[in-house]
Each structure stands twice: as C-alpha cells, then as structure tokens.
Coordinates of C-alpha atoms in Angstrom, one line a residue:
M1 CA 86.3 107.0 109.4
L2 CA 88.6 107.9 112.3
Q3 CA 87.9 111.6 111.6
I4 CA 84.1 111.0 111.3
I5 CA 83.7 109.1 114.6
S6 CA 85.8 111.8 116.3
G7 CA 82.7 114.0 116.0
K8 CA 84.4 117.0 114.4
F9 CA 81.8 117.1 111.6
F10 CA 78.7 116.5 113.8
G11 CA 76.2 119.2 114.5
N12 CA 73.5 119.3 117.2
G13 CA 71.8 116.1 116.1
E14 CA 71.3 113.0 118.3
I15 CA 74.5 111.0 118.6
V16 CA 74.0 107.2 118.3
H17 CA 76.8 105.4 120.2
N18 CA 78.1 101.9 119.2
E19 CA 80.8 100.4 121.4
C20 CA 83.1 98.3 119.2
N21 CA 86.4 96.3 119.5
G22 CA 89.1 95.3 117.0
I23 CA 92.5 93.5 117.2
L24 CA 95.8 94.5 115.8
Y25 CA 99.0 92.4 116.0
S26 CA 102.5 94.0 116.0
N27 CA 106.2 93.4 116.3
V28 CA 106.4 95.8 119.3
T29 CA 105.8 95.0 122.9
F30 CA 104.3 97.2 125.5
H31 CA 102.4 96.5 128.7
A32 CA 100.3 99.1 130.6
M33 CA 98.0 99.0 133.6
H34 CA 95.6 101.4 131.9
P35 CA 94.5 101.7 128.3
I36 CA 96.4 104.0 126.0
E37 CA 94.0 106.7 124.8
Y38 CA 93.9 108.0 121.2
G39 CA 91.0 110.4 121.4
N40 CA 87.9 108.3 121.7
I41 CA 89.9 105.1 121.0
K42 CA 91.5 103.0 123.7
I43 CA 94.3 100.6 123.1
N44 CA 94.5 97.8 125.6
T45 CA 97.6 95.6 125.9
V46 CA 97.0 91.9 126.2
D47 CA 99.0 89.1 127.9
W48 CA 99.5 87.2 124.7
N49 CA 102.5 84.8 125.0
P50 CA 102.2 82.7 121.8
G51 CA 103.2 84.5 118.6
Y52 CA 103.3 88.3 118.3
P53 CA 102.0 91.0 120.6
C54 CA 98.3 91.6 120.4
Y55 CA 96.4 94.8 121.1
V56 CA 92.7 95.3 121.5
M57 CA 91.2 98.5 120.1
S58 CA 88.1 99.7 121.9
Y59 CA 86.2 102.6 120.2
D60 CA 82.9 104.3 119.9
N61 CA 81.7 104.0 116.3
C62 CA 79.3 106.9 116.8
I63 CA 77.1 108.4 114.2
E64 CA 74.9 111.5 114.1
H65 CA 71.2 111.0 113.4
I66 CA 70.2 113.7 111.0
P67 CA 67.0 114.0 109.0
K68 CA 68.8 114.3 105.7
T69 CA 70.1 110.8 105.9
S70 CA 68.2 109.0 108.7
I71 CA 71.3 106.9 109.1
L72 CA 71.2 104.9 112.4
V73 CA 73.2 101.7 111.5
K74 CA 76.9 101.7 112.3
T75 CA 79.2 101.0 109.5
G76 CA 82.9 101.0 108.7
D77 CA 84.3 99.0 111.6
N78 CA 86.9 97.5 109.3
V79 CA 87.9 100.9 108.0
V80 CA 88.4 102.3 111.5
I81 CA 90.8 99.5 112.3
E82 CA 92.5 99.8 108.9
Q83 CA 93.1 103.5 109.3
L84 CA 94.3 103.1 112.8
K85 CA 96.7 100.4 111.6
Y86 CA 98.2 102.9 109.1
I87 CA 98.6 105.6 111.7
L88 CA 100.2 103.4 114.3
S89 CA 102.6 101.7 111.8
F90 CA 103.7 105.1 110.5
S91 CA 104.0 107.1 113.8
L92 CA 105.6 104.2 115.7
N93 CA 107.9 103.2 112.9
A94 CA 106.8 99.6 113.3
I95 CA 104.3 97.2 111.8
F96 CA 100.7 96.8 112.9
D97 CA 98.2 94.5 111.0
E98 CA 94.9 92.7 111.5
N99 CA 96.7 89.4 110.5
E100 CA 99.4 88.0 112.7
S101 CA 100.7 86.1 109.7
K102 CA 101.4 89.4 107.9
V103 CA 103.5 90.6 110.8
E104 CA 105.3 87.4 111.0
E105 CA 106.0 87.5 107.2
L106 CA 107.4 91.1 107.3
C107 CA 109.6 90.4 110.4
R108 CA 111.1 87.2 109.1
R109 CA 114.8 87.5 109.3
G110 CA 117.0 87.0 106.2
N111 CA 120.7 87.1 105.6
V112 CA 122.1 90.4 104.4
N113 CA 125.0 88.6 102.8
V114 CA 122.6 86.6 100.6
Q115 CA 120.4 88.1 97.9
D116 CA 116.9 87.7 99.4
N117 CA 113.6 89.6 99.5
Y118 CA 113.1 89.9 103.2
I119 CA 112.3 93.5 103.9
S120 CA 113.7 93.1 107.5
S121 CA 117.2 92.7 105.8
Y122 CA 116.8 96.1 104.2
V123 CA 115.2 98.1 107.0
A124 CA 116.2 96.6 110.3
E125 CA 114.6 98.8 113.0
T126 CA 111.1 99.0 111.5
F127 CA 110.7 95.2 111.4
E128 CA 112.7 94.2 114.5
M129 CA 111.0 91.4 116.4
N130 CA 110.1 91.9 120.1
R131 CA 110.9 95.6 120.2
N132 CA 110.1 97.3 123.5
F133 CA 108.2 100.5 123.4
T134 CA 108.3 103.2 126.1
R135 CA 105.6 105.7 127.2
E136 CA 107.5 108.4 125.2
N137 CA 107.0 106.3 122.0
W138 CA 103.3 106.2 122.5
E139 CA 103.1 109.9 123.4
Y140 CA 104.8 110.8 120.2
S141 CA 102.3 108.6 118.3
I142 CA 99.3 110.1 120.1
Q143 CA 100.5 113.6 119.1
F144 CA 100.7 112.5 115.5
Y145 CA 97.2 111.0 115.7
E146 CA 95.8 114.2 117.2
K147 CA 97.4 116.2 114.4
M148 CA 95.8 113.9 111.8
M149 CA 92.4 114.3 113.4
H150 CA 92.7 118.1 113.3
L151 CA 93.6 118.2 109.6
A152 CA 91.1 119.7 107.3
R153 CA 89.1 116.9 105.7
D154 CA 90.6 117.2 102.2
E155 CA 94.1 117.2 103.8
Y156 CA 93.2 114.2 105.9
R157 CA 92.0 112.1 103.0
V158 CA 95.1 112.7 101.0
V159 CA 97.5 112.0 103.9
M160 CA 95.6 108.8 104.7
R161 CA 96.1 107.6 101.2
C162 CA 99.8 108.3 101.6
L163 CA 99.9 106.3 104.8
A164 CA 98.1 103.5 103.1
A165 CA 100.6 103.5 100.3
Y166 CA 103.5 103.5 102.9
H167 CA 102.0 100.4 104.4
A168 CA 101.3 98.8 101.1
S169 CA 104.9 99.2 100.1
F170 CA 105.8 96.7 102.8
S171 CA 103.3 94.2 101.7
V172 CA 104.5 93.9 98.1
F173 CA 108.2 94.1 98.9
S174 CA 108.9 90.4 98.7
K175 CA 107.1 90.1 95.4
D176 CA 108.5 93.1 93.6
I177 CA 111.1 95.5 95.1
S178 CA 110.7 97.9 92.2
L179 CA 107.0 98.2 92.8
S180 CA 107.6 98.7 96.5
Y181 CA 110.2 101.4 95.8
S182 CA 107.8 103.1 93.3
I183 CA 104.9 103.1 95.8
L184 CA 106.9 105.2 98.2
V185 CA 107.6 107.7 95.5
Y186 CA 103.8 107.7 94.6
A187 CA 103.1 108.7 98.2
L188 CA 105.4 111.7 98.0
E189 CA 104.1 112.5 94.6
T190 CA 100.5 112.5 95.9
L191 CA 101.3 115.1 98.4
S192 CA 103.1 117.3 95.9
E193 CA 100.3 117.0 93.4
N194 CA 97.8 118.2 95.9
F195 CA 99.6 120.8 98.0
D196 CA 102.4 122.4 96.2
E197 CA 102.4 125.9 94.8
Y198 CA 105.1 125.4 92.2
S199 CA 105.2 126.9 88.7
T200 CA 107.9 126.0 86.2
S201 CA 110.4 128.5 84.9
W202 CA 112.8 128.5 82.0
R203 CA 115.6 127.7 84.5
D204 CA 114.0 124.4 85.1
Y205 CA 114.7 123.2 81.6
D206 CA 117.6 120.9 81.0
Q207 CA 120.7 123.2 81.1
N208 CA 122.5 121.8 78.0
T209 CA 119.3 121.9 75.9
R210 CA 118.4 125.4 77.3
K211 CA 121.7 126.9 76.2
K212 CA 121.4 125.6 72.7
I213 CA 117.8 126.9 72.4
D214 CA 118.8 130.3 73.8
V215 CA 121.4 130.7 71.1
L216 CA 118.7 130.2 68.5
L217 CA 116.2 132.4 70.2
D218 CA 118.7 135.3 70.1
N219 CA 117.8 135.7 66.5
V220 CA 114.0 135.9 67.2
E221 CA 111.9 138.8 68.4
D222 CA 111.8 139.0 72.2
D223 CA 108.0 138.4 72.5
V224 CA 108.1 135.5 70.1
A225 CA 111.1 134.0 72.0
E226 CA 109.3 134.3 75.3
E227 CA 106.3 132.6 73.9
I228 CA 108.4 129.7 72.6
R229 CA 110.0 129.3 76.1
N230 CA 106.6 129.3 77.7
I231 CA 105.4 126.5 75.4
L232 CA 108.5 124.5 76.1
I233 CA 108.2 124.8 79.9
S234 CA 104.6 123.8 79.8
N235 CA 105.7 120.3 79.1
E236 CA 103.8 118.2 81.7
H237 CA 106.6 115.9 82.6
L238 CA 108.9 118.8 83.3
K239 CA 106.3 120.4 85.6
L240 CA 105.7 117.2 87.5
S241 CA 109.3 116.3 88.1
R242 CA 110.3 119.8 89.2
R243 CA 107.2 120.1 91.4
F244 CA 108.0 116.7 93.0
A245 CA 111.6 117.6 93.8
Q246 CA 110.9 121.1 95.2
F247 CA 108.0 119.8 97.4
V248 CA 110.1 117.0 98.9
L249 CA 113.1 119.2 99.6
K250 CA 110.8 121.8 101.2
Y251 CA 109.8 119.4 104.0
L252 CA 113.3 118.2 104.9
D253 CA 114.3 119.9 108.1
D254 CA 117.6 120.1 110.0
D255 CA 116.8 117.1 112.0
Y256 CA 116.8 115.0 108.8
Y257 CA 120.5 115.7 108.3
K258 CA 121.6 114.9 111.8
A259 CA 124.0 112.0 112.1
I260 CA 122.5 108.5 112.1
D261 CA 124.0 105.0 112.4
K262 CA 124.4 104.6 108.6
R263 CA 125.8 106.4 105.6
Q264 CA 123.4 109.2 104.7
G265 CA 123.4 111.8 102.0
T266 CA 124.6 115.3 102.1
E267 CA 122.2 118.1 101.0
D268 CA 123.6 118.0 97.4
E269 CA 123.4 114.2 97.3
V270 CA 119.8 114.2 98.6
N271 CA 118.8 116.8 96.0
Q272 CA 120.2 114.5 93.2
A273 CA 118.7 111.3 94.7
V274 CA 115.2 112.9 94.9
V275 CA 115.2 113.6 91.2
K276 CA 116.5 110.1 90.4
S277 CA 113.8 108.5 92.5
Y278 CA 111.2 110.2 90.4
I279 CA 112.8 109.0 87.2
F280 CA 112.8 105.4 88.6
R281 CA 109.1 105.8 89.4
S282 CA 108.3 107.1 85.9
K283 CA 110.2 104.3 84.1
Y284 CA 108.5 101.7 86.3
A285 CA 105.1 103.2 85.8
H286 CA 105.4 103.5 82.0
E287 CA 107.7 100.7 81.1
L288 CA 107.7 98.4 84.2
K289 CA 111.4 98.9 84.2
P290 CA 112.9 97.7 87.5
I291 CA 115.2 99.8 89.7
M292 CA 118.9 99.3 89.3
K293 CA 120.2 96.1 90.7
Q294 CA 122.5 97.7 93.3
L295 CA 119.4 99.1 95.0
M296 CA 118.0 95.5 95.3
N297 CA 121.1 94.5 97.5
A298 CA 120.1 94.1 101.1
R299 CA 123.6 94.9 102.5
I300 CA 123.8 98.2 100.7
S301 CA 120.3 99.3 102.0
A302 CA 121.1 98.1 105.5
D303 CA 124.4 100.1 105.7
S304 CA 123.6 103.2 103.7
E305 CA 120.7 105.5 102.7
V306 CA 122.3 106.5 99.5
F307 CA 124.3 104.7 96.8
E308 CA 126.7 106.3 94.4
F309 CA 127.3 104.9 91.0
Q310 CA 129.1 106.5 88.0
H311 CA 129.1 109.9 89.8
E312 CA 125.3 109.8 90.4
V313 CA 123.5 109.3 93.7
F314 CA 120.5 107.2 94.4
F315 CA 118.3 106.4 97.4
T316 CA 118.4 102.9 98.8
Y317 CA 115.1 101.5 100.0
S318 CA 115.9 102.4 103.6
G319 CA 116.9 105.9 102.5
L320 CA 113.8 106.5 100.5
L321 CA 111.7 105.2 103.4
R322 CA 113.2 107.8 105.8
I323 CA 112.6 110.5 103.3
V324 CA 108.9 109.5 103.1
R325 CA 108.6 109.4 106.9
T326 CA 110.2 112.8 107.2
V327 CA 108.2 114.6 104.5
I328 CA 104.8 113.2 105.6
T329 CA 105.5 113.9 109.3
N330 CA 106.7 117.5 108.7
F331 CA 103.8 118.1 106.3
V332 CA 101.2 117.0 108.8
N333 CA 102.9 119.1 111.6
S334 CA 102.9 122.2 109.4
R335 CA 99.1 122.2 108.8
S336 CA 96.7 124.4 110.7
A337 CA 94.5 122.7 113.2
V338 CA 90.8 122.5 112.3
E339 CA 88.7 121.7 115.4
K340 CA 85.3 121.7 113.8
E341 CA 84.4 121.6 110.1
D342 CA 81.2 121.8 108.1
Y343 CA 81.5 118.7 105.9
A344 CA 79.1 116.3 104.4
W345 CA 80.6 113.4 106.3
Y346 CA 77.8 110.9 105.4
D347 CA 79.1 110.9 101.8
D348 CA 82.4 109.4 103.0
L349 CA 80.8 106.4 104.8
P350 CA 81.9 103.1 103.4
G351 CA 79.5 101.7 100.9
M352 CA 77.9 105.1 100.0
L353 CA 77.5 105.7 96.3
D354 CA 76.0 108.5 94.3
V355 CA 73.3 107.1 92.0
E356 CA 71.5 109.2 89.4
L357 CA 68.1 108.1 88.2
H358 CA 67.3 107.8 84.5
P359 CA 66.3 111.2 83.0
T360 CA 62.8 110.0 82.2
L361 CA 62.1 109.7 85.9
W362 CA 63.2 113.1 87.0
L363 CA 63.6 115.5 84.0
G364 CA 59.9 116.5 83.9
K365 CA 59.7 117.0 87.7
N366 CA 62.9 119.0 88.1
N367 CA 62.5 122.3 90.0
D368 CA 65.8 123.9 89.0
F369 CA 64.4 127.5 88.9
K370 CA 67.8 129.1 89.2
F371 CA 69.1 127.0 86.3
K372 CA 71.9 125.6 88.4
Y373 CA 71.9 122.3 86.5
I374 CA 70.9 123.6 83.1
N375 CA 73.7 121.8 81.3
R376 CA 72.8 118.5 82.9
N377 CA 69.1 119.0 82.2
F378 CA 69.7 119.9 78.5
E379 CA 71.9 116.8 78.1
A380 CA 69.2 114.7 79.6
L381 CA 66.6 116.2 77.3
L382 CA 68.7 115.4 74.3
Y383 CA 69.2 111.9 75.6
C384 CA 65.5 111.3 76.0

C-alpha cells in the first residue's frame, strides 16, 4: 500500500485524495517542531507522558479513478500503518507497533544471569527503553524508506515480506525462541530464493562423499560420469543450502566486519555460521527440532554474535539479527531506482480477489479469437 499511495503506478486519471491518520507507539523518543516527512507521509511527535512515546502518522491514502475499476473508496488504512511499522522498526533498529502493550512486552527487562525469554536480554539496543533519537537517525530511516519506494514492484513485495518476518520474529520470541530464530533465516532465504543467480557445481557436494564417488567414477566413461555428477548435484536440498549461503555472504560488506562492542565472527567463522543457521532452520521446519540450548542463553547472546562449540561456529540470536539487518539493507541499497512503473496496482489492494465464473456462464460467450486461453476453454468444455 505504501508504494501504491506514493503514486508511482498512477497514470493520468483523476486522483481521489483521502487524508488519514494512524498511531504507532515506540521505545524511542524524539521531539520535533515540524513533522518528519517520509514522502507523502508525515510523522508528528506527540507530548505523551504516560507510557511509551506515541507518534501520529498523517498520510494521503490517494487512489486513481480509472474506468477499468471505477474504484473510488479508500481502502487499506491498516496496511499502510502496518507496512510503515515494519520499515520504521527495521530502519531505526527499534520497535514500532500499533499496540502500546506490544512495545511494553518486548522492552520488558529480564536478567541475563537467569534463563528467561525476554528478548531485551538477548538484544539490548533494539529494545532499550526511552532511547533518544537524533535527526541523523531519522534521515537514515527516510533514505531507506525512499529506497523502498523506488524498488521495482516485485522487489518491494518480497522485501516487505522479509521486513514483516523480521518484526514477527520479535513477537514470537517469548513463546518459542527456535521459531523466532528460524523466522530470521526464512527472511534471508526468501531473498535468496527470489534474487540469486546461483547454480550448483560438483564442488558444492560434500567433500568426503565427493572424493569417494570420484574414485568410483574413474572407472566409468567420461560422459556417463558427468551425467551421474549432474544428477547428484541436482539434489534440491544441496541447491537450496548453497544458494542460501552464497547469497547471504554476497551482501556482507566491509562495514559488517568492523569492530563492535561484542564478540563477532571472523570471515571464516561467519561463513560456517551461515551454513549452520540454514541447517537449524531445516531441522525446525521438518522436525520441529529446537536450536541448541547454548543459543537460548541470554548472556551468550548479549555478549557475543557467535558461539563456538566442539570446533563449530553458530550465530547467537543477536548475531543472526545483525546478519539479517545487513543483508536486507545492502540488498535494498543495491537495487536500481524505478521512479514510475506500469503495474496493475488495483490487483494489490487489500480485499481484492480474482474470481472466475462457472464455465456455463462464460464458455459460450468467449471471444478468444487468438486462442490465448484455449487450454482453459477446453478444460471448461470437458467439465461442462
């Protein structure tokens, strides 16, 4: 909805304007004399002493009147606020939500020396209460918002799903840390599934297994041996895991490895931890197997981004969270800006569904002279 009401898909039709307002609560504090402008959205600070800081979002839920749809009624106010919530939470490394109780729940302080499920004990900065924001923080967020609006529509939809998953990971943390951890991996996997250009090779196969197979294939004709290798590397799981790892590592820049105030992984450790995170996600998705207990320890996550156990390296929750933030941010910044785009925006309005009438109502009246839908029509004829 944010992209739609920005007007980038509208043509020369009449624009119907609808001035709207929404409220988001947050754990960050900022006071400004004038509204903070995100495109056609204005964020107004409010003197709100009880509870958490409150911000009023003022926006124009505009819509183009076109003969094809004759849509004049505004829709999707809740989606506008929801998507803005995702962008603000991500770009400001904070928490924004429609419900003050949700902000309070996520920022509730626990004790890192006691095994608890308070996410603020695992990731201190993101959920710090009464954080003060500067104008520079907002300017960075506005730049990210503008990059989001200038993404191609297909890119925007995928990235917005990732931002929603990022936010959802916080919501389920207190109930199931393993699910919260896996959701972050799902966000990275969603990007890699949609935008990588990776193809597997024989070198991707497990090294120990590969050597044994190569010995056996030495006794087979070259063309047959090559075909066998191609069949083996076509294994879907192998492709997915290698695709995931290569995509994530591609979007880690030099800034990611700059020193921070906690133990972070070297390049080799990060490479290993990325693969392990995918394995954790697979085991949870298929077996509901929880992540290792050490990664559920708040102290370890608060002090370090990686954890080493039996000569293997794993991401803590805070470490995985920074990986997700880095990859999504660098991916968005790497995309080409699309100022205007010819797109059927009305199909993406909330509540819109494609409905096909029963064949008896349209089959005899169909004017498909170019046989564009010949398969569908033949199927309908057989059905009738």
